[in-house]
Amino acid sequence: MKLYKYLLFAAVAMGSVSCTDSFNEINTNHHEATDGMLETDNLRIGAFFSQMQQRVILFKDGTGKAESSDYQVAQGLTADLYSGYIGATGTWRSGRTTAAYYMVDGWYNQMFSRGFSEVMTAWQKVHKACEDMNMPVASAVADIVNIEAMHRVTDMYGPIPYTTFGSGTIGSAYDTQEAVYNKFFEELDNAIDVLTPYAETGASALSDYDFVYGGDVANWVRFANTLRLRLAMRVVYANPSLAQTEAEKSISNSIGVIETAAQRAELQHGKLNYFHPYYDIAYTFNDGEARMNASMDSYMNGYNDPRLSKYFKPAASDGKYHGVRLGVQNMAPSKYAGSNVSNLNVDNSSTPIVWMTAAESYFLRAEGALRGWNMGGTAKEFYEAGIKMSFDENSAGSADNYINDNTSKPADYEDPTGDGNSKSAMSQITIKWEDGNFEKSLERIITQKWIALYPDGPEGWAEFRRTGYPKLFPVVTNYSSSVVSSDTQIRRCPFPTSEYNTNPDGVKTGVAALGGADNIGTKLWWDKKN
């Protein structure tokens, strides 16, 4: 809001900077835009569009109003743990935490509340302004950002009040998750159709306010196509025909999907001064509250993965890489946050926040090809391209030897603290591609995709729930064993208590749409494989 007021004041002072009344007089087809529309720095739209981008993934912004702790409670203490990427080493609540399936309301409700209050509310402002000023291109880009944010919300909770949202509050009925996904596809289809003609001409839009692509419409189309492909794959076990249809639309689009590291979606440090939240969480919060997860330890050590040193730092005790399992009780900081467990290799001001890697795009196509869809190549080609791209994106050198390794397997986990939490490896999957067995091929694809997605916890957790891969270590202690077994693992987060307090009628529709109890054991609509 502070930014918006400043920009509004600047607009008044400069007079001619914002849109002129002439825009309302232009007779414009909603599938066409003038050069003036694309080039105008519109403050009414730009301020809220900027807010949307900055709240998809929460981070410290240097103002004191947005802190690393916002990220931690929104996903660091839930999705990032359940994905198998991060191990919690805080000593909060005597071990009764989300890491041990003891669901702390103030920790798991933030993804829900912040998504609506900070992204969808801003999207509503942008959408209204674009309608008033006949600016379909800006509206289409904002729709893409909104879907990127809100699919993370529905994938954590299930039903949400998406199509019914309209007043800036959350006091409305919930949609089924199937209805939400259908709306996502409708909005993505429309956005891609609107943007593609302009992308083909090299046009730009919202350049001054675009912290991801700097106004490059073609890259927004590539991202939208790849996002549509991601969501299509998400629903493959719930609605296979819809999944294939939406996926093949993305591949057949004239602009296509993300294919290079330069095309991936990330917040640009050159356009936005921000700090990566995991620096504070891993290094300054109580001397460190996040470390390498035991599952990452097992897979990356077992594969002798060159990306290991890019993701984590060696433990001071022996110079090797060690993780920690979830749900450990009586966690002594000197053992876990100290010298025995590997810390995260993250820089405060230069590590980027990434929405979608280029590697993910190739792994999505690999799975589509494995399922017999028209992805423009074979599963093996895209699988190997995904690994190579991940190595490139992480400056890990050549991937040739890694791709041809047909002997290395995930390693047994050895507890570096001596607390007795060691466990045999959960998987025996190797790296080198082998044709023939569908499930083994799928496990290879998702395992390598999971490694490449790090540290995107919401996406890694969603893929684990959707496919069962990679096979992750169960929690040591499970305080919710009556609703979900440690082997099945957590399937969702409950609706926030704030919803029961402020929107009781609405949340009742959410529970009904969920089709089960509002607890961590009830599966989401797309979680249909097993």
Short mmCIF file of C-alpha atoms in Angstrom, two decimals:
data_model
loop_
_atom_site.label_atom_id
_atom_site.label_comp_id
_atom_site.label_asym_id
_atom_site.label_seq_id
_atom_site.Cartn_x
_atom_site.Cartn_y
_atom_site.Cartn_z
CA MET A 1 0.00 0.00 0.00
CA LYS A 2 2.91 2.32 0.76
CA LEU A 3 4.26 1.72 -2.72
CA TYR A 4 0.86 2.34 -4.23
CA LYS A 5 0.43 5.67 -2.41
CA TYR A 6 3.89 6.78 -3.46
CA LEU A 7 3.26 5.88 -7.08
CA LEU A 8 -0.13 7.55 -7.05
CA PHE A 9 1.44 10.75 -5.68
CA ALA A 10 4.11 10.58 -8.36
CA ALA A 11 1.47 10.14 -11.02
CA VAL A 12 -0.37 13.25 -9.89
CA ALA A 13 2.86 15.24 -9.73
CA MET A 14 4.00 14.22 -13.20
CA GLY A 15 0.59 14.59 -14.78
CA SER A 16 1.01 12.70 -18.02
CA VAL A 17 2.65 9.52 -16.69
CA SER A 18 -0.52 7.53 -16.12
CA CYS A 19 -3.08 6.51 -18.69
CA THR A 20 -4.93 9.37 -20.36
CA ASP A 21 -8.66 9.55 -20.93
CA SER A 22 -8.05 8.70 -24.58
CA PHE A 23 -7.75 5.04 -23.70
CA ASN A 24 -11.44 4.94 -22.94
CA GLU A 25 -12.16 6.26 -26.43
CA ILE A 26 -10.17 3.61 -28.30
CA ASN A 27 -12.39 1.06 -29.96
CA THR A 28 -10.30 -2.01 -29.21
CA ASN A 29 -10.94 -5.68 -29.74
CA HIS A 30 -10.23 -7.60 -26.52
CA HIS A 31 -7.82 -9.83 -28.45
CA GLU A 32 -5.84 -6.88 -29.78
CA ALA A 33 -3.84 -4.08 -28.16
CA THR A 34 -2.23 -0.93 -29.42
CA ASP A 35 1.47 -0.19 -28.97
CA GLY A 36 0.45 2.55 -26.57
CA MET A 37 -1.35 0.09 -24.33
CA LEU A 38 1.66 -2.17 -24.18
CA GLU A 39 4.16 0.62 -23.54
CA THR A 40 2.26 2.81 -21.08
CA ASP A 41 3.57 2.70 -17.49
CA ASN A 42 0.22 2.37 -15.80
CA LEU A 43 0.56 3.07 -12.11
CA ARG A 44 -2.92 1.90 -11.20
CA ILE A 45 -2.08 -1.57 -12.48
CA GLY A 46 1.64 -1.61 -11.81
CA ALA A 47 1.54 -1.13 -8.05
CA PHE A 48 -0.77 -4.06 -7.45
CA PHE A 49 0.93 -6.23 -10.08
CA SER A 50 4.22 -5.65 -8.26
CA GLN A 51 2.60 -6.72 -4.99
CA MET A 52 1.31 -9.93 -6.55
CA GLN A 53 4.75 -11.00 -7.73
CA GLN A 54 6.34 -10.27 -4.38
CA ARG A 55 3.83 -12.38 -2.45
CA VAL A 56 3.76 -15.59 -4.51
CA ILE A 57 6.67 -16.74 -2.33
CA LEU A 58 7.19 -14.66 0.78
CA PHE A 59 10.58 -13.12 1.48
CA LYS A 60 12.37 -10.47 3.48
CA ASP A 61 12.15 -7.14 1.66
CA GLY A 62 14.31 -4.93 3.86
CA THR A 63 11.46 -2.69 5.02
CA GLY A 64 10.68 -4.50 8.24
CA LYS A 65 7.15 -5.23 7.02
CA ALA A 66 7.97 -8.51 5.30
CA GLU A 67 10.33 -10.88 7.09
CA SER A 68 11.87 -14.31 6.62
CA SER A 69 9.58 -15.59 9.39
CA ASP A 70 6.63 -14.94 7.05
CA TYR A 71 8.07 -17.49 4.64
CA GLN A 72 8.86 -19.88 7.47
CA VAL A 73 5.30 -20.12 8.72
CA ALA A 74 3.80 -20.08 5.21
CA GLN A 75 5.76 -23.04 3.86
CA GLY A 76 9.07 -23.55 5.67
CA LEU A 77 7.42 -25.45 8.54
CA THR A 78 5.06 -27.43 6.33
CA ALA A 79 5.61 -28.06 2.60
CA ASP A 80 9.39 -27.68 2.73
CA LEU A 81 9.53 -30.34 5.44
CA TYR A 82 7.01 -32.71 3.88
CA SER A 83 8.75 -32.53 0.50
CA GLY A 84 11.83 -34.19 1.99
CA TYR A 85 14.04 -31.16 1.30
CA ILE A 86 14.41 -29.54 4.71
CA GLY A 87 14.84 -30.89 8.22
CA ALA A 88 13.61 -28.73 11.09
CA THR A 89 16.21 -28.26 13.83
CA GLY A 90 14.37 -25.79 16.04
CA THR A 91 13.61 -26.80 19.61
CA TRP A 92 10.14 -25.30 19.65
CA ARG A 93 7.24 -26.67 21.70
CA SER A 94 9.24 -29.60 23.16
CA GLY A 95 9.11 -31.38 19.83
CA ARG A 96 5.36 -31.11 19.32
CA THR A 97 5.57 -29.41 15.96
CA THR A 98 4.49 -29.79 12.36
CA ALA A 99 7.71 -31.75 11.74
CA ALA A 100 6.20 -34.48 13.93
CA TYR A 101 2.66 -34.04 12.50
CA TYR A 102 1.52 -31.98 15.49
CA MET A 103 -0.31 -29.31 13.55
CA VAL A 104 0.29 -25.84 14.99
CA ASP A 105 -2.44 -23.56 13.64
CA GLY A 106 -0.31 -20.42 13.48
CA TRP A 107 2.23 -22.31 11.37
CA TYR A 108 0.06 -23.95 8.74
CA ASN A 109 -2.58 -21.26 8.18
CA GLN A 110 -0.37 -18.62 6.56
CA MET A 111 -0.28 -20.04 3.03
CA PHE A 112 -4.07 -19.79 3.00
CA SER A 113 -4.53 -16.35 4.53
CA ARG A 114 -1.62 -14.65 2.76
CA GLY A 115 -2.64 -16.02 -0.62
CA PHE A 116 -6.04 -14.43 -0.38
CA SER A 117 -5.18 -11.23 1.45
CA GLU A 118 -2.03 -10.33 -0.48
CA VAL A 119 -2.25 -11.97 -3.91
CA MET A 120 -5.90 -12.41 -4.83
CA THR A 121 -6.92 -9.04 -3.42
CA ALA A 122 -4.22 -7.34 -5.51
CA TRP A 123 -5.23 -9.44 -8.52
CA GLN A 124 -8.80 -8.20 -8.11
CA LYS A 125 -7.57 -4.59 -8.26
CA VAL A 126 -5.49 -5.29 -11.38
CA HIS A 127 -8.34 -7.13 -13.05
CA LYS A 128 -10.78 -4.29 -12.44
CA ALA A 129 -8.34 -1.65 -13.69
CA CYS A 130 -7.60 -3.66 -16.82
CA GLU A 131 -11.31 -4.00 -17.54
CA ASP A 132 -11.85 -0.26 -17.07
CA MET A 133 -8.98 0.64 -19.40
CA ASN A 134 -9.31 -2.16 -21.97
CA MET A 135 -5.89 -3.66 -21.24
CA PRO A 136 -6.26 -7.42 -21.87
CA VAL A 137 -2.51 -8.04 -22.09
CA ALA A 138 -1.82 -6.78 -18.57
CA SER A 139 -4.86 -8.66 -17.30
CA ALA A 140 -3.62 -11.90 -18.87
CA VAL A 141 -0.17 -11.61 -17.27
CA ALA A 142 -1.77 -10.90 -13.88
CA ASP A 143 -3.96 -14.00 -14.27
CA ILE A 144 -0.86 -16.13 -14.79
CA VAL A 145 0.78 -14.78 -11.63
CA ASN A 146 -2.43 -15.33 -9.67
CA ILE A 147 -2.63 -18.96 -10.75
CA GLU A 148 1.03 -19.53 -9.88
CA ALA A 149 0.28 -18.30 -6.36
CA MET A 150 -3.11 -19.88 -5.80
CA HIS A 151 -2.34 -23.36 -7.08
CA ARG A 152 0.14 -23.54 -4.21
CA VAL A 153 -2.73 -22.73 -1.84
CA THR A 154 -5.20 -25.29 -3.15
CA ASP A 155 -2.45 -27.93 -3.32
CA MET A 156 -1.84 -27.45 0.41
CA TYR A 157 -5.47 -27.39 1.60
CA GLY A 158 -7.77 -28.69 -1.16
CA PRO A 159 -11.05 -26.77 -1.68
CA ILE A 160 -10.72 -22.98 -1.52
CA PRO A 161 -13.10 -20.03 -2.20
CA TYR A 162 -11.61 -19.29 -5.63
CA THR A 163 -14.42 -18.61 -8.11
CA THR A 164 -16.51 -17.08 -5.34
CA PHE A 165 -13.82 -14.66 -4.22
CA GLY A 166 -14.80 -11.09 -4.99
CA SER A 167 -15.04 -8.81 -1.98
CA GLY A 168 -11.45 -8.79 -0.74
CA THR A 169 -12.37 -10.98 2.24
CA ILE A 170 -12.55 -14.73 2.70
CA GLY A 171 -16.19 -14.81 3.76
CA SER A 172 -17.48 -16.95 0.91
CA ALA A 173 -18.26 -20.50 -0.09
CA TYR A 174 -15.53 -22.91 -1.15
CA ASP A 175 -15.14 -24.52 -4.55
CA THR A 176 -14.21 -28.16 -4.92
CA GLN A 177 -10.59 -28.57 -5.92
CA GLU A 178 -11.76 -30.01 -9.23
CA ALA A 179 -13.68 -26.78 -9.91
CA VAL A 180 -10.64 -24.71 -8.94
CA TYR A 181 -8.41 -26.61 -11.35
CA ASN A 182 -10.98 -26.34 -14.13
CA LYS A 183 -10.98 -22.58 -13.57
CA PHE A 184 -7.18 -22.51 -13.62
CA PHE A 185 -7.18 -24.19 -17.02
CA GLU A 186 -9.85 -21.85 -18.34
CA GLU A 187 -7.89 -18.80 -17.20
CA LEU A 188 -4.57 -20.10 -18.50
CA ASP A 189 -6.09 -20.99 -21.86
CA ASN A 190 -7.50 -17.49 -22.18
CA ALA A 191 -4.30 -15.79 -21.03
CA ILE A 192 -2.18 -17.76 -23.49
CA ASP A 193 -4.60 -17.03 -26.33
CA VAL A 194 -4.49 -13.30 -25.54
CA LEU A 195 -0.72 -13.08 -25.16
CA THR A 196 0.48 -15.33 -27.98
CA PRO A 197 -0.17 -12.85 -30.87
CA TYR A 198 1.81 -10.14 -29.07
CA ALA A 199 4.58 -12.51 -28.09
CA GLU A 200 5.03 -13.35 -31.76
CA THR A 201 5.69 -9.67 -32.50
CA GLY A 202 8.23 -9.25 -29.69
CA ALA A 203 5.96 -6.91 -27.72
CA SER A 204 6.50 -6.04 -24.07
CA ALA A 205 4.09 -5.18 -21.25
CA LEU A 206 4.36 -3.76 -17.72
CA SER A 207 8.14 -3.58 -18.10
CA ASP A 208 8.71 -1.25 -15.15
CA TYR A 209 6.71 -3.47 -12.78
CA ASP A 210 7.68 -6.92 -13.99
CA PHE A 211 10.25 -8.41 -11.59
CA VAL A 212 10.27 -11.80 -13.32
CA TYR A 213 10.61 -11.23 -17.07
CA GLY A 214 11.03 -7.47 -17.38
CA GLY A 215 7.96 -7.18 -19.60
CA ASP A 216 8.94 -9.93 -22.07
CA VAL A 217 5.55 -11.24 -23.22
CA ALA A 218 7.04 -14.25 -25.00
CA ASN A 219 8.59 -15.47 -21.76
CA TRP A 220 5.29 -15.02 -19.96
CA VAL A 221 3.67 -17.26 -22.59
CA ARG A 222 6.41 -19.85 -22.15
CA PHE A 223 5.90 -19.77 -18.40
CA ALA A 224 2.11 -19.99 -18.76
CA ASN A 225 2.42 -22.97 -21.11
CA THR A 226 4.77 -24.73 -18.71
CA LEU A 227 2.53 -23.90 -15.76
CA ARG A 228 -0.41 -25.37 -17.66
CA LEU A 229 1.72 -28.46 -18.29
CA ARG A 230 2.56 -28.68 -14.56
CA LEU A 231 -1.11 -28.45 -13.57
CA ALA A 232 -2.12 -30.90 -16.27
CA MET A 233 0.29 -33.46 -14.87
CA ARG A 234 -1.03 -32.78 -11.38
CA VAL A 235 -4.50 -34.04 -12.32
CA VAL A 236 -3.38 -37.02 -14.39
CA TYR A 237 -4.72 -39.63 -11.95
CA ALA A 238 -7.96 -37.72 -11.31
CA ASN A 239 -8.83 -36.85 -14.91
CA PRO A 240 -6.43 -38.43 -17.45
CA SER A 241 -8.16 -37.09 -20.56
CA LEU A 242 -8.21 -33.51 -19.27
CA ALA A 243 -4.54 -33.84 -18.32
CA GLN A 244 -3.51 -34.95 -21.80
CA THR A 245 -5.62 -32.31 -23.53
CA GLU A 246 -4.22 -29.43 -21.50
CA ALA A 247 -0.64 -30.71 -21.70
CA GLU A 248 -0.70 -31.08 -25.47
CA LYS A 249 -2.13 -27.56 -25.85
CA SER A 250 1.03 -26.21 -24.24
CA ILE A 251 3.34 -28.16 -26.55
CA SER A 252 1.41 -27.18 -29.69
CA ASN A 253 1.43 -23.46 -28.86
CA SER A 254 3.59 -21.46 -31.29
CA ILE A 255 5.71 -19.95 -28.50
CA GLY A 256 6.12 -23.21 -26.62
CA VAL A 257 7.38 -23.96 -23.12
CA ILE A 258 10.44 -23.02 -21.08
CA GLU A 259 13.56 -24.58 -22.61
CA THR A 260 16.55 -22.57 -21.38
CA ALA A 261 17.83 -21.33 -18.04
CA ALA A 262 17.31 -17.76 -19.25
CA GLN A 263 13.59 -18.48 -19.72
CA ARG A 264 12.94 -19.90 -16.26
CA ALA A 265 10.70 -17.96 -13.91
CA GLU A 266 12.54 -16.31 -11.03
CA LEU A 267 12.51 -12.99 -9.21
CA GLN A 268 15.32 -10.90 -10.66
CA HIS A 269 17.68 -9.36 -8.13
CA GLY A 270 18.55 -6.71 -10.70
CA LYS A 271 14.97 -5.43 -10.69
CA LEU A 272 14.00 -6.12 -7.08
CA ASN A 273 16.12 -5.82 -3.95
CA TYR A 274 15.23 -8.81 -1.80
CA PHE A 275 16.78 -11.31 0.58
CA HIS A 276 16.41 -15.07 0.46
CA PRO A 277 14.40 -16.18 3.53
CA TYR A 278 16.40 -19.33 4.10
CA TYR A 279 19.49 -17.38 5.03
CA ASP A 280 17.82 -16.06 8.17
CA ILE A 281 16.06 -19.34 8.90
CA ALA A 282 19.21 -21.43 8.55
CA TYR A 283 21.79 -19.04 9.97
CA THR A 284 20.31 -16.39 12.25
CA PHE A 285 17.08 -17.74 13.78
CA ASN A 286 18.19 -19.27 17.10
CA ASP A 287 21.51 -20.17 15.47
CA GLY A 288 19.68 -22.10 12.77
CA GLU A 289 16.26 -23.74 12.43
CA ALA A 290 16.60 -25.52 9.07
CA ARG A 291 19.05 -28.12 7.80
CA MET A 292 19.43 -30.74 5.09
CA ASN A 293 16.70 -33.41 5.18
CA ALA A 294 17.68 -37.08 5.58
CA SER A 295 15.97 -37.96 2.30
CA MET A 296 18.18 -35.52 0.40
CA ASP A 297 21.13 -37.08 2.23
CA SER A 298 20.12 -40.56 1.06
CA TYR A 299 19.53 -39.77 -2.61
CA MET A 300 22.26 -37.24 -3.27
CA ASN A 301 25.01 -39.03 -1.33
CA GLY A 302 24.00 -42.36 -2.85
CA TYR A 303 24.19 -40.90 -6.34
CA ASN A 304 27.41 -38.98 -5.57
CA ASP A 305 25.47 -36.04 -7.00
CA PRO A 306 27.63 -33.04 -8.03
CA ARG A 307 24.74 -30.71 -7.14
CA LEU A 308 25.13 -31.65 -3.48
CA SER A 309 27.68 -28.92 -2.81
CA LYS A 310 25.50 -26.40 -4.62
CA TYR A 311 22.54 -27.13 -2.38
CA PHE A 312 24.21 -27.71 0.99
CA LYS A 313 27.38 -27.16 2.96
CA PRO A 314 29.46 -30.00 4.43
CA ALA A 315 29.09 -30.67 8.15
CA ALA A 316 31.87 -29.11 10.18
CA SER A 317 32.36 -32.33 12.16
CA ASP A 318 33.67 -34.45 9.29
CA GLY A 319 33.41 -32.47 6.03
CA LYS A 320 30.66 -34.76 4.72
CA TYR A 321 26.99 -34.14 3.94
CA HIS A 322 24.46 -35.25 6.53
CA GLY A 323 20.74 -34.71 6.92
CA VAL A 324 18.19 -34.96 9.70
CA ARG A 325 14.90 -36.86 9.79
CA LEU A 326 11.59 -35.23 10.62
CA GLY A 327 9.96 -35.74 13.99
CA VAL A 328 13.12 -36.12 16.06
CA GLN A 329 12.38 -35.46 19.73
CA ASN A 330 14.66 -33.92 22.36
CA MET A 331 16.66 -32.24 19.62
CA ALA A 332 19.82 -30.75 21.13
CA PRO A 333 20.91 -27.65 19.16
CA SER A 334 24.58 -28.52 19.60
CA LYS A 335 23.98 -31.80 17.77
CA TYR A 336 21.53 -30.83 15.07
CA ALA A 337 21.91 -27.13 14.33
CA GLY A 338 25.58 -27.30 15.22
CA SER A 339 28.39 -29.20 13.52
CA ASN A 340 26.87 -32.61 12.71
CA VAL A 341 24.20 -31.75 10.13
CA SER A 342 24.71 -29.94 6.81
CA ASN A 343 23.47 -26.39 6.53
CA LEU A 344 21.83 -24.86 3.46
CA ASN A 345 24.09 -23.29 0.85
CA VAL A 346 22.22 -20.02 0.47
CA ASP A 347 23.33 -16.41 0.17
CA ASN A 348 21.28 -13.67 1.75
CA SER A 349 21.20 -11.26 -1.18
CA SER A 350 22.13 -13.20 -4.33
CA THR A 351 20.36 -16.58 -4.17
CA PRO A 352 17.26 -16.24 -6.38
CA ILE A 353 13.70 -17.16 -5.54
CA VAL A 354 12.62 -19.45 -8.39
CA TRP A 355 9.03 -20.13 -9.39
CA MET A 356 9.84 -22.66 -12.10
CA THR A 357 13.10 -24.14 -13.33
CA ALA A 358 13.86 -25.00 -16.94
CA ALA A 359 14.70 -28.53 -15.79
CA GLU A 360 11.15 -29.02 -14.53
CA SER A 361 9.83 -28.28 -18.01
CA TYR A 362 11.85 -31.17 -19.46
CA PHE A 363 10.84 -33.60 -16.73
CA LEU A 364 7.18 -32.72 -17.28
CA ARG A 365 7.60 -33.52 -20.96
CA ALA A 366 9.42 -36.74 -20.08
CA GLU A 367 6.45 -37.93 -18.03
CA GLY A 368 4.01 -36.87 -20.74
CA ALA A 369 5.98 -38.80 -23.36
CA LEU A 370 6.12 -41.82 -21.03
CA ARG A 371 2.31 -41.70 -20.93
CA GLY A 372 2.14 -41.66 -24.73
CA TRP A 373 1.27 -38.00 -25.15
CA ASN A 374 2.61 -35.85 -27.97
CA MET A 375 5.43 -33.96 -26.24
CA GLY A 376 7.70 -33.55 -29.27
CA GLY A 377 10.21 -36.23 -28.29
CA THR A 378 10.80 -39.37 -26.25
CA ALA A 379 10.72 -39.85 -22.50
CA LYS A 380 14.43 -40.76 -22.50
CA GLU A 381 15.38 -37.62 -24.44
CA PHE A 382 13.50 -35.30 -22.11
CA TYR A 383 14.64 -37.16 -18.98
CA GLU A 384 18.29 -36.73 -19.91
CA ALA A 385 17.70 -33.14 -21.03
CA GLY A 386 16.14 -32.41 -17.64
CA ILE A 387 19.17 -33.69 -15.77
CA LYS A 388 21.56 -31.75 -18.00
CA MET A 389 19.52 -28.57 -17.59
CA SER A 390 19.49 -28.95 -13.81
CA PHE A 391 23.28 -29.30 -13.82
CA ASP A 392 23.51 -26.16 -15.98
CA GLU A 393 21.11 -24.20 -13.78
CA ASN A 394 23.17 -25.08 -10.72
CA SER A 395 26.62 -24.68 -12.35
CA ALA A 396 27.40 -28.32 -11.49
CA GLY A 397 29.51 -29.13 -14.56
CA SER A 398 28.92 -31.89 -17.08
CA ALA A 399 26.11 -34.36 -16.43
CA ASP A 400 27.35 -36.99 -18.91
CA ASN A 401 28.85 -39.43 -16.38
CA TYR A 402 25.91 -38.97 -14.02
CA ILE A 403 23.35 -39.73 -16.73
CA ASN A 404 25.14 -42.96 -17.67
CA ASP A 405 25.52 -44.22 -14.10
CA ASN A 406 23.59 -47.49 -13.90
CA THR A 407 24.91 -48.72 -10.55
CA SER A 408 24.59 -45.94 -7.94
CA LYS A 409 21.53 -46.13 -5.70
CA PRO A 410 20.20 -44.09 -2.78
CA ALA A 411 22.29 -44.64 0.33
CA ASP A 412 21.21 -45.87 3.74
CA TYR A 413 20.76 -43.00 6.16
CA GLU A 414 23.24 -42.92 9.02
CA ASP A 415 22.25 -40.60 11.85
CA PRO A 416 25.29 -38.36 12.37
CA THR A 417 24.23 -37.40 15.89
CA GLY A 418 24.26 -40.90 17.36
CA ASP A 419 20.63 -40.62 18.48
CA GLY A 420 19.65 -43.89 16.79
CA ASN A 421 17.52 -42.59 13.92
CA SER A 422 19.41 -44.35 11.12
CA LYS A 423 17.31 -46.10 8.46
CA SER A 424 17.81 -48.19 5.33
CA ALA A 425 17.33 -46.47 1.98
CA MET A 426 13.72 -46.22 0.85
CA SER A 427 14.48 -46.82 -2.85
CA GLN A 428 16.82 -48.81 -5.07
CA ILE A 429 16.25 -46.78 -8.23
CA THR A 430 19.31 -46.09 -10.37
CA ILE A 431 19.97 -43.08 -12.61
CA LYS A 432 20.54 -44.36 -16.15
CA TRP A 433 17.41 -44.58 -18.25
CA GLU A 434 15.95 -48.02 -18.93
CA ASP A 435 13.03 -48.66 -21.27
CA GLY A 436 10.32 -51.12 -20.38
CA ASN A 437 8.79 -50.86 -16.92
CA PHE A 438 6.42 -47.87 -16.59
CA GLU A 439 6.62 -47.50 -12.80
CA LYS A 440 10.41 -47.73 -12.72
CA SER A 441 10.61 -45.14 -15.49
CA LEU A 442 8.19 -42.88 -13.64
CA GLU A 443 10.19 -43.25 -10.42
CA ARG A 444 13.37 -42.26 -12.27
CA ILE A 445 11.72 -39.20 -13.77
CA ILE A 446 10.14 -37.99 -10.54
CA THR A 447 13.22 -38.71 -8.44
CA GLN A 448 15.44 -36.63 -10.71
CA LYS A 449 12.72 -34.01 -11.04
CA TRP A 450 12.51 -33.83 -7.24
CA ILE A 451 16.25 -33.26 -6.94
CA ALA A 452 16.08 -30.56 -9.63
CA LEU A 453 13.10 -28.81 -7.98
CA TYR A 454 14.96 -28.16 -4.70
CA PRO A 455 14.16 -26.04 -2.67
CA ASP A 456 10.60 -25.65 -4.01
CA GLY A 457 8.87 -27.43 -1.15
CA PRO A 458 5.24 -27.03 -2.27
CA GLU A 459 6.05 -28.56 -5.65
CA GLY A 460 8.22 -31.35 -4.25
CA TRP A 461 5.54 -32.29 -1.72
CA ALA A 462 2.81 -32.23 -4.35
CA GLU A 463 4.79 -34.55 -6.63
CA PHE A 464 5.40 -36.99 -3.78
CA ARG A 465 1.69 -37.12 -2.97
CA ARG A 466 0.68 -37.36 -6.62
CA THR A 467 3.06 -40.15 -7.64
CA GLY A 468 4.46 -41.72 -4.47
CA TYR A 469 7.95 -40.73 -5.63
CA PRO A 470 10.57 -40.18 -4.53
CA LYS A 471 10.21 -42.57 -1.62
CA LEU A 472 10.80 -40.46 1.49
CA PHE A 473 11.77 -41.41 5.03
CA PRO A 474 8.81 -41.44 7.43
CA VAL A 475 8.74 -39.18 10.49
CA VAL A 476 10.42 -40.48 13.64
CA THR A 477 7.52 -39.40 15.85
CA ASN A 478 3.95 -39.04 14.58
CA TYR A 479 1.57 -37.12 16.84
CA SER A 480 -1.30 -37.65 14.37
CA SER A 481 -0.98 -41.41 13.96
CA SER A 482 -4.71 -41.80 14.58
CA VAL A 483 -5.50 -40.00 11.30
CA VAL A 484 -2.52 -40.81 9.05
CA SER A 485 0.15 -43.46 9.29
CA SER A 486 3.83 -42.59 9.21
CA ASP A 487 4.22 -44.70 6.05
CA THR A 488 1.33 -43.00 4.23
CA GLN A 489 2.65 -39.58 5.32
CA ILE A 490 0.78 -36.29 5.54
CA ARG A 491 -1.60 -35.52 2.64
CA ARG A 492 -2.71 -31.93 3.31
CA CYS A 493 -2.93 -29.16 5.91
CA PRO A 494 -6.21 -28.49 7.76
CA PHE A 495 -8.18 -25.35 7.07
CA PRO A 496 -7.04 -22.50 9.35
CA THR A 497 -8.79 -21.94 12.65
CA SER A 498 -9.31 -18.34 11.54
CA GLU A 499 -11.64 -19.63 8.84
CA TYR A 500 -13.75 -21.44 11.42
CA ASN A 501 -13.90 -18.22 13.44
CA THR A 502 -14.57 -15.70 10.66
CA ASN A 503 -16.15 -17.74 7.87
CA PRO A 504 -17.89 -20.69 9.56
CA ASP A 505 -20.52 -21.21 6.86
CA GLY A 506 -17.92 -21.01 4.13
CA VAL A 507 -15.51 -23.47 5.72
CA LYS A 508 -18.37 -25.93 6.16
CA THR A 509 -18.74 -25.96 2.38
CA GLY A 510 -14.99 -26.54 2.17
CA VAL A 511 -15.14 -29.59 4.40
CA ALA A 512 -18.09 -30.92 2.41
CA ALA A 513 -16.19 -30.37 -0.84
CA LEU A 514 -13.13 -32.09 0.64
CA GLY A 515 -15.09 -35.31 0.97
CA GLY A 516 -13.51 -36.29 4.26
CA ALA A 517 -12.50 -35.03 7.66
CA ASP A 518 -10.60 -31.78 7.89
CA ASN A 519 -7.35 -33.42 8.96
CA ILE A 520 -3.94 -34.28 7.55
CA GLY A 521 -4.96 -37.77 6.42
CA THR A 522 -7.69 -36.80 3.94
CA LYS A 523 -6.48 -36.88 0.35
CA LEU A 524 -6.94 -34.05 -2.12
CA TRP A 525 -9.01 -34.45 -5.28
CA TRP A 526 -6.00 -35.07 -7.50
CA ASP A 527 -4.34 -37.46 -5.01
CA LYS A 528 -5.82 -40.55 -6.64
CA LYS A 529 -2.95 -42.89 -7.50
CA ASN A 530 -3.15 -45.13 -4.44
#
